[in-house]
mmCIF file of C-alpha atoms and ligand atoms in Angstrom:
data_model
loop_
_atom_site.group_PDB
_atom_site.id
_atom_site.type_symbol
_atom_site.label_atom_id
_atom_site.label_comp_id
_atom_site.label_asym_id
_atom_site.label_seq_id
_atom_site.Cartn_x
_atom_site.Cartn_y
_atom_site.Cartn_z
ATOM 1 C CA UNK A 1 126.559 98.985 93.766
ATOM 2 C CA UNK A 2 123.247 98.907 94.757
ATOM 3 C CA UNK A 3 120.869 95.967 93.532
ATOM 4 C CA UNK A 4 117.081 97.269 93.749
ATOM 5 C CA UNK A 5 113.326 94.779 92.933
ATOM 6 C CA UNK A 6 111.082 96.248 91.045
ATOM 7 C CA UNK A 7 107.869 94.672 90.171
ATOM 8 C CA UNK A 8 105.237 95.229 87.133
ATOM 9 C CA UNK A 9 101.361 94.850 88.246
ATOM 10 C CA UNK A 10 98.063 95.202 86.306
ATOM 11 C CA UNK A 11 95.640 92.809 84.462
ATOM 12 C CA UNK A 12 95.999 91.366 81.482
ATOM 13 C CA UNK A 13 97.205 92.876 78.203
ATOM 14 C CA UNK A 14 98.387 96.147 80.293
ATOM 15 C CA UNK A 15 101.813 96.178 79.056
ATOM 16 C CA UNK A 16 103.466 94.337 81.728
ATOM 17 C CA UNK A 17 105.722 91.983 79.594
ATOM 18 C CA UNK A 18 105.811 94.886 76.736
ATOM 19 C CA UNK A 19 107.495 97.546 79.306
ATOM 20 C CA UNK A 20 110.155 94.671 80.882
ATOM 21 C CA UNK A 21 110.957 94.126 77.255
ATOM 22 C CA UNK A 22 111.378 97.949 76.678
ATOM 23 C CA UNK A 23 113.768 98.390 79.472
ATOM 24 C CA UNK A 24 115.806 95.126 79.583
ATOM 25 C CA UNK A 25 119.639 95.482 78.665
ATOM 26 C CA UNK A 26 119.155 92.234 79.009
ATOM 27 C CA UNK A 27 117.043 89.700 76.755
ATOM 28 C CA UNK A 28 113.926 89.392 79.087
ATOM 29 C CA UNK A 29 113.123 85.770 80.314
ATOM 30 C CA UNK A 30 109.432 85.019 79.876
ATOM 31 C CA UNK A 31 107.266 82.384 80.390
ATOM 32 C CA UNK A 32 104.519 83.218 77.861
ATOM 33 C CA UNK A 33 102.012 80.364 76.790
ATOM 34 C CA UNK A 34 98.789 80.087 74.874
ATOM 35 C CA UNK A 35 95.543 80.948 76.737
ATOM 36 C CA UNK A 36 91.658 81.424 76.013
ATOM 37 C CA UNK A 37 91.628 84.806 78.220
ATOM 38 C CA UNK A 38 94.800 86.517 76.504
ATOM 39 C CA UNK A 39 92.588 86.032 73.253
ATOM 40 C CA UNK A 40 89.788 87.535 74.684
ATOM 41 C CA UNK A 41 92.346 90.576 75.939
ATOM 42 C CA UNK A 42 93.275 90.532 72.144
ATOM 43 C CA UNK A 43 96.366 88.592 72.132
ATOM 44 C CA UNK A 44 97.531 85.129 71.897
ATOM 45 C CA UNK A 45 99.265 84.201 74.850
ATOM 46 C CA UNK A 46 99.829 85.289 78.702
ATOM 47 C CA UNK A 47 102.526 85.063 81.113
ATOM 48 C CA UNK A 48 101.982 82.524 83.583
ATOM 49 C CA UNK A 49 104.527 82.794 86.032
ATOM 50 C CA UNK A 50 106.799 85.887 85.902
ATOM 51 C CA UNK A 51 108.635 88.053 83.282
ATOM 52 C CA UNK A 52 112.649 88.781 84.002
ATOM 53 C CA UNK A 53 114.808 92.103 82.977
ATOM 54 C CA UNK A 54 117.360 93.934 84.168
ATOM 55 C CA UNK A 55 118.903 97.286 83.505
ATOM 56 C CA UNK A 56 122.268 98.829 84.636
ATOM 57 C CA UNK A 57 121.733 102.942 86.231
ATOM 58 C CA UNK A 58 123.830 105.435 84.934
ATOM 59 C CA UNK A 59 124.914 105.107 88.878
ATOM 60 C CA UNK A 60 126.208 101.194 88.196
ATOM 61 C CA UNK A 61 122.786 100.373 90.161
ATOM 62 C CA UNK A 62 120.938 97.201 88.817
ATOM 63 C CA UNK A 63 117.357 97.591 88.673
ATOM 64 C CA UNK A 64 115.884 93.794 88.544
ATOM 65 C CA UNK A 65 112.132 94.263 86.957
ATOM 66 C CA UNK A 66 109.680 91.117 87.688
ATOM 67 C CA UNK A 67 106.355 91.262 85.959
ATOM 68 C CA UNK A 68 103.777 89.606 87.764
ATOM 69 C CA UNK A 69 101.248 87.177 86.353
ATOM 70 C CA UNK A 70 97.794 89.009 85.343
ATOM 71 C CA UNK A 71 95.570 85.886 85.707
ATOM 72 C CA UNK A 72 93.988 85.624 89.199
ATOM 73 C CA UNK A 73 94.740 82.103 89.373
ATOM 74 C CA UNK A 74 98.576 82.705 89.506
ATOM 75 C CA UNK A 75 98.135 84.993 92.128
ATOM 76 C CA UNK A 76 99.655 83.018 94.719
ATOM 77 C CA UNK A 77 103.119 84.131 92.521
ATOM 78 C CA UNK A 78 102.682 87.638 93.668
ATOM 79 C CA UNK A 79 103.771 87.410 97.188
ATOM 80 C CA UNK A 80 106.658 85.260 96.161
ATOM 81 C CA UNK A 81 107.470 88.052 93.908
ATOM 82 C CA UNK A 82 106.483 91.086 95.196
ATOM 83 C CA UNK A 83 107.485 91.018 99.006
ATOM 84 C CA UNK A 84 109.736 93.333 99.906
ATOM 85 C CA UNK A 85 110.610 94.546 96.452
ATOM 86 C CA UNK A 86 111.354 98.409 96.593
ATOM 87 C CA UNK A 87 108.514 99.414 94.471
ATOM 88 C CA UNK A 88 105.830 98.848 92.144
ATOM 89 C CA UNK A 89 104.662 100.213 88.374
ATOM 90 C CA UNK A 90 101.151 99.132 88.565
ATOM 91 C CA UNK A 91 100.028 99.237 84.460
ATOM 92 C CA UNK A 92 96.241 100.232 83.511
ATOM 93 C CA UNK A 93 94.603 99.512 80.512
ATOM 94 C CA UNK A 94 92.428 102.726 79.933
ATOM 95 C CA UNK A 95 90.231 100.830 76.469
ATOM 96 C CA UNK A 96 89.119 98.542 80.306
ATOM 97 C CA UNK A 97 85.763 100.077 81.200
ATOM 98 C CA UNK A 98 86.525 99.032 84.729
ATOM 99 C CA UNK A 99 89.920 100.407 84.541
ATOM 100 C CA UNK A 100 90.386 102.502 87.516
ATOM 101 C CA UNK A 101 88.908 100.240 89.773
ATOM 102 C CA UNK A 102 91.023 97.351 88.884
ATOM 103 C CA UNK A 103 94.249 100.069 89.343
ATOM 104 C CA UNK A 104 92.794 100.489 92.702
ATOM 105 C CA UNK A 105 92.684 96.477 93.197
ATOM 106 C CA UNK A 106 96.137 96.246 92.014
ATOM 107 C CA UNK A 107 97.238 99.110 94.260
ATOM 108 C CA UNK A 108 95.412 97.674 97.276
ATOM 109 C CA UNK A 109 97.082 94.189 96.811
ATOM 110 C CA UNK A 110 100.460 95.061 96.091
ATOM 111 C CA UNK A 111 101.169 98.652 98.051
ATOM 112 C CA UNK A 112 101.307 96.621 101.899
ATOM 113 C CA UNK A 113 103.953 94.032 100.299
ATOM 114 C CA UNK A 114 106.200 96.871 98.774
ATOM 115 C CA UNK A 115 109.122 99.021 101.171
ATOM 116 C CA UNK A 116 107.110 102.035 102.331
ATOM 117 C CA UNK A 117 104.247 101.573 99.653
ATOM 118 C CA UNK A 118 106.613 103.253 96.522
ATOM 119 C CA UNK A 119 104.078 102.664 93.547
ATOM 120 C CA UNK A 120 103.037 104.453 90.837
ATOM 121 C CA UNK A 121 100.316 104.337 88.308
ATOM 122 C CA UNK A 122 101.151 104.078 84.409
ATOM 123 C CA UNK A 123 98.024 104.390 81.808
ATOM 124 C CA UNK A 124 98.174 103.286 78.426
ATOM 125 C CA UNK A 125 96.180 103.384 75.526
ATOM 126 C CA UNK A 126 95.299 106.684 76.601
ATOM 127 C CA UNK A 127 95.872 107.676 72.586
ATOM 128 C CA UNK A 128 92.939 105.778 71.935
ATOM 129 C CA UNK A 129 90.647 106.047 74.894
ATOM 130 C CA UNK A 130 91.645 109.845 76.640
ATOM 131 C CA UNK A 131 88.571 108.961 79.203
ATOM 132 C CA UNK A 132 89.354 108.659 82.402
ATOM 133 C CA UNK A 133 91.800 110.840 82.328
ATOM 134 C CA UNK A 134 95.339 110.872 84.679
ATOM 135 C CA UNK A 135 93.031 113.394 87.186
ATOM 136 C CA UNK A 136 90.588 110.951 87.634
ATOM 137 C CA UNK A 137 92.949 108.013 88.256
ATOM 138 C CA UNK A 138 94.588 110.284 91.071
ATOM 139 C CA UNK A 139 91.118 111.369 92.427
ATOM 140 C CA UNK A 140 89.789 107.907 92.856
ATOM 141 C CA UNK A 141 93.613 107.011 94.136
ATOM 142 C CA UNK A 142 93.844 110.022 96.926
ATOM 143 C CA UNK A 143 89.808 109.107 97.830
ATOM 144 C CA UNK A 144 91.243 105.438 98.755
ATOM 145 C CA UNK A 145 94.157 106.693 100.887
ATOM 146 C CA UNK A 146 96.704 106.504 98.069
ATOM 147 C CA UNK A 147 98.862 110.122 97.102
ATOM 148 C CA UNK A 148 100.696 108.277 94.351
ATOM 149 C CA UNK A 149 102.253 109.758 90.772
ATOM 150 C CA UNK A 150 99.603 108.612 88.155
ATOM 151 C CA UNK A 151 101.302 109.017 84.626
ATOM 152 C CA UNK A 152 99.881 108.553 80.805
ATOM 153 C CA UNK A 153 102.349 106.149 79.245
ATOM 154 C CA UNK A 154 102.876 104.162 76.082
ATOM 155 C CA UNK A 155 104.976 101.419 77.872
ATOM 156 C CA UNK A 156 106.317 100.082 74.083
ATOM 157 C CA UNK A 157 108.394 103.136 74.165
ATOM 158 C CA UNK A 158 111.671 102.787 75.769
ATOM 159 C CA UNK A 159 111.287 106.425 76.804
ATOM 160 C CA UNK A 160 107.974 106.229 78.291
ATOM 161 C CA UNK A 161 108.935 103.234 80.322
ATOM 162 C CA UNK A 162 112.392 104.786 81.644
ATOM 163 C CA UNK A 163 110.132 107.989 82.582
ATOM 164 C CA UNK A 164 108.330 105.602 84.844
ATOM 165 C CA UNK A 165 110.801 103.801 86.202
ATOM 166 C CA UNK A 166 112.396 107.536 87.006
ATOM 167 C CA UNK A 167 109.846 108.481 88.663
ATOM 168 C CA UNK A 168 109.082 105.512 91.016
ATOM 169 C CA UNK A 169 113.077 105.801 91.683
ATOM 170 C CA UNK A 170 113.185 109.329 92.706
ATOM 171 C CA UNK A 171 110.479 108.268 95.007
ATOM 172 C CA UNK A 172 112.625 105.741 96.369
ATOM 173 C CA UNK A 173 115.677 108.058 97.073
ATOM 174 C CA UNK A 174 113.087 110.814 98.799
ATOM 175 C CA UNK A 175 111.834 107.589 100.866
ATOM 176 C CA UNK A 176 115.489 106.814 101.592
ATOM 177 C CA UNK A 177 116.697 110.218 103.032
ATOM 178 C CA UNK A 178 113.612 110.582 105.417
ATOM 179 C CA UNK A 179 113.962 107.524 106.941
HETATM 180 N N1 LIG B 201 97.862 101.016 71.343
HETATM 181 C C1 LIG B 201 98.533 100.764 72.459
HETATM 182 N N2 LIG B 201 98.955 99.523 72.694
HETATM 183 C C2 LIG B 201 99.632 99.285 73.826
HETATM 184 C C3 LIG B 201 99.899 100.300 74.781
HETATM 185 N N3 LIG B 201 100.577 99.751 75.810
HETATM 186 C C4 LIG B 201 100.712 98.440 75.518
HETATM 187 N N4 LIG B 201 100.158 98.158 74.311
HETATM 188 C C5 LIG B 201 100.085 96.856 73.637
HETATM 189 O O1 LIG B 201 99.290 96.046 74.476
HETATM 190 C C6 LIG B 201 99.806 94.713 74.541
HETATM 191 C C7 LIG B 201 100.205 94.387 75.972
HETATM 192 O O2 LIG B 201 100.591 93.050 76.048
HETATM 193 P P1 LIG B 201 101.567 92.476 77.177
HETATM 194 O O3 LIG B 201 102.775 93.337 77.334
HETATM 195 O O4 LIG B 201 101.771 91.036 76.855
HETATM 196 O O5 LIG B 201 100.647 92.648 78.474
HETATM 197 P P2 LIG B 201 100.754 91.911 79.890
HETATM 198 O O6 LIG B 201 99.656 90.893 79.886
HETATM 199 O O7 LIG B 201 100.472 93.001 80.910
HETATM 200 O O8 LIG B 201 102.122 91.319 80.032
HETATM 201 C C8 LIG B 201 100.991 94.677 73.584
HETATM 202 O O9 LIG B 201 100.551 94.189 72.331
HETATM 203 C C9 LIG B 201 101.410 96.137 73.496
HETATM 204 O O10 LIG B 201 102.022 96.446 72.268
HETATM 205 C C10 LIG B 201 99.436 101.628 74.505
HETATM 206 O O11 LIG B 201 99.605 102.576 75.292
HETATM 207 N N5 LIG B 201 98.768 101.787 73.335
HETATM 208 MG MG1 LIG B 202 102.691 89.376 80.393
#
């Protein structure tokens, strides 16, 4: 049995605890409290040091999911959790009008702390705001040096958030067998 660390990126109101709580067999541990810029993100409170969940693979693998705080001035949490974790779902926002450069922040910060740079992109509230689209994401991704799977998701579906966490793990096997 294999143990793997995956981490949950992205600013605030993305969908980072929402997905962890989607995919956890496990009731998630969070450290939510009340803050003035989770309000103006149009909800009441904000993680301030990491969410916990776990699931169990079909393979008896454990996936451990961390979800990083979005506030900058946590950020001295994300080496502690990120280093050497064996990839990364970085969440956008797509109703952010400077969505795809904060993905590119994100993906910048946290691609050099993860085993061979295994992230990939998830976009929500693409129902609402379908501008950028996916394409554009990828574009603006490939243009800064990053080929990495850019997918639409709703991350409070279960489904949608499995798909993700698919993907980024079929990544991580390919990664595996070349090295
Ligand atoms: N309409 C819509 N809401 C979403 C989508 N993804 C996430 N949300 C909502 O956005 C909020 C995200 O909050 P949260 O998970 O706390 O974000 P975090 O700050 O990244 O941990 C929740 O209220 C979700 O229900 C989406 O694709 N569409
Ligand atoms: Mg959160």
């Amino acid at each position: 049995m294999n143990t793997y660390r995956i981490v949950f990126a992205g600013p605030i109101g993305a969908g980072k605890t929402t997905a962890i709580g989607a995919l956890s067999d496990v009731p998630p541990v969070t450290t939510e409290v009340a803050s003035d810029e989770a309000v103006a993100a149009g909800k009441a409170t904000t993680t301030v040091a990491f969410d916990y969940g776990q699931v169990l693979l079909d393979s008896g693998d454990v996936v451990q999911l961390y979800g990083t705080p979005g506030q900058a001035r946590f950020d001295f949490m994300w080496p502690i959790i990120a280093d050497n974790a064996l990839g990364a779902i970085i969440l956008a926002d797509n109703s952010r009008a400077d969505s795809i450069a904060r993905t590119l922040d994100y993906v910048r910060e946290f691609a050099p702390r993860i085993v061979a740079g295994n992230c990939i992109v998830g976009v929500g509230r693409t129902e609402t705001h379908p501008t950028p689209t996916v394409d554009d994401y990828a574009d603006a991704l490939s243009a800064a040096g990053f080929e990495l799977p850019v997918m639409a998701v709703d991350v409070r579906s279960r489904e949608h958030a499995l798909l993700l966490l698919d993907v980024l793990l079929a990544r991580l096997e390919a990664v595996r067998h070349v090295e």
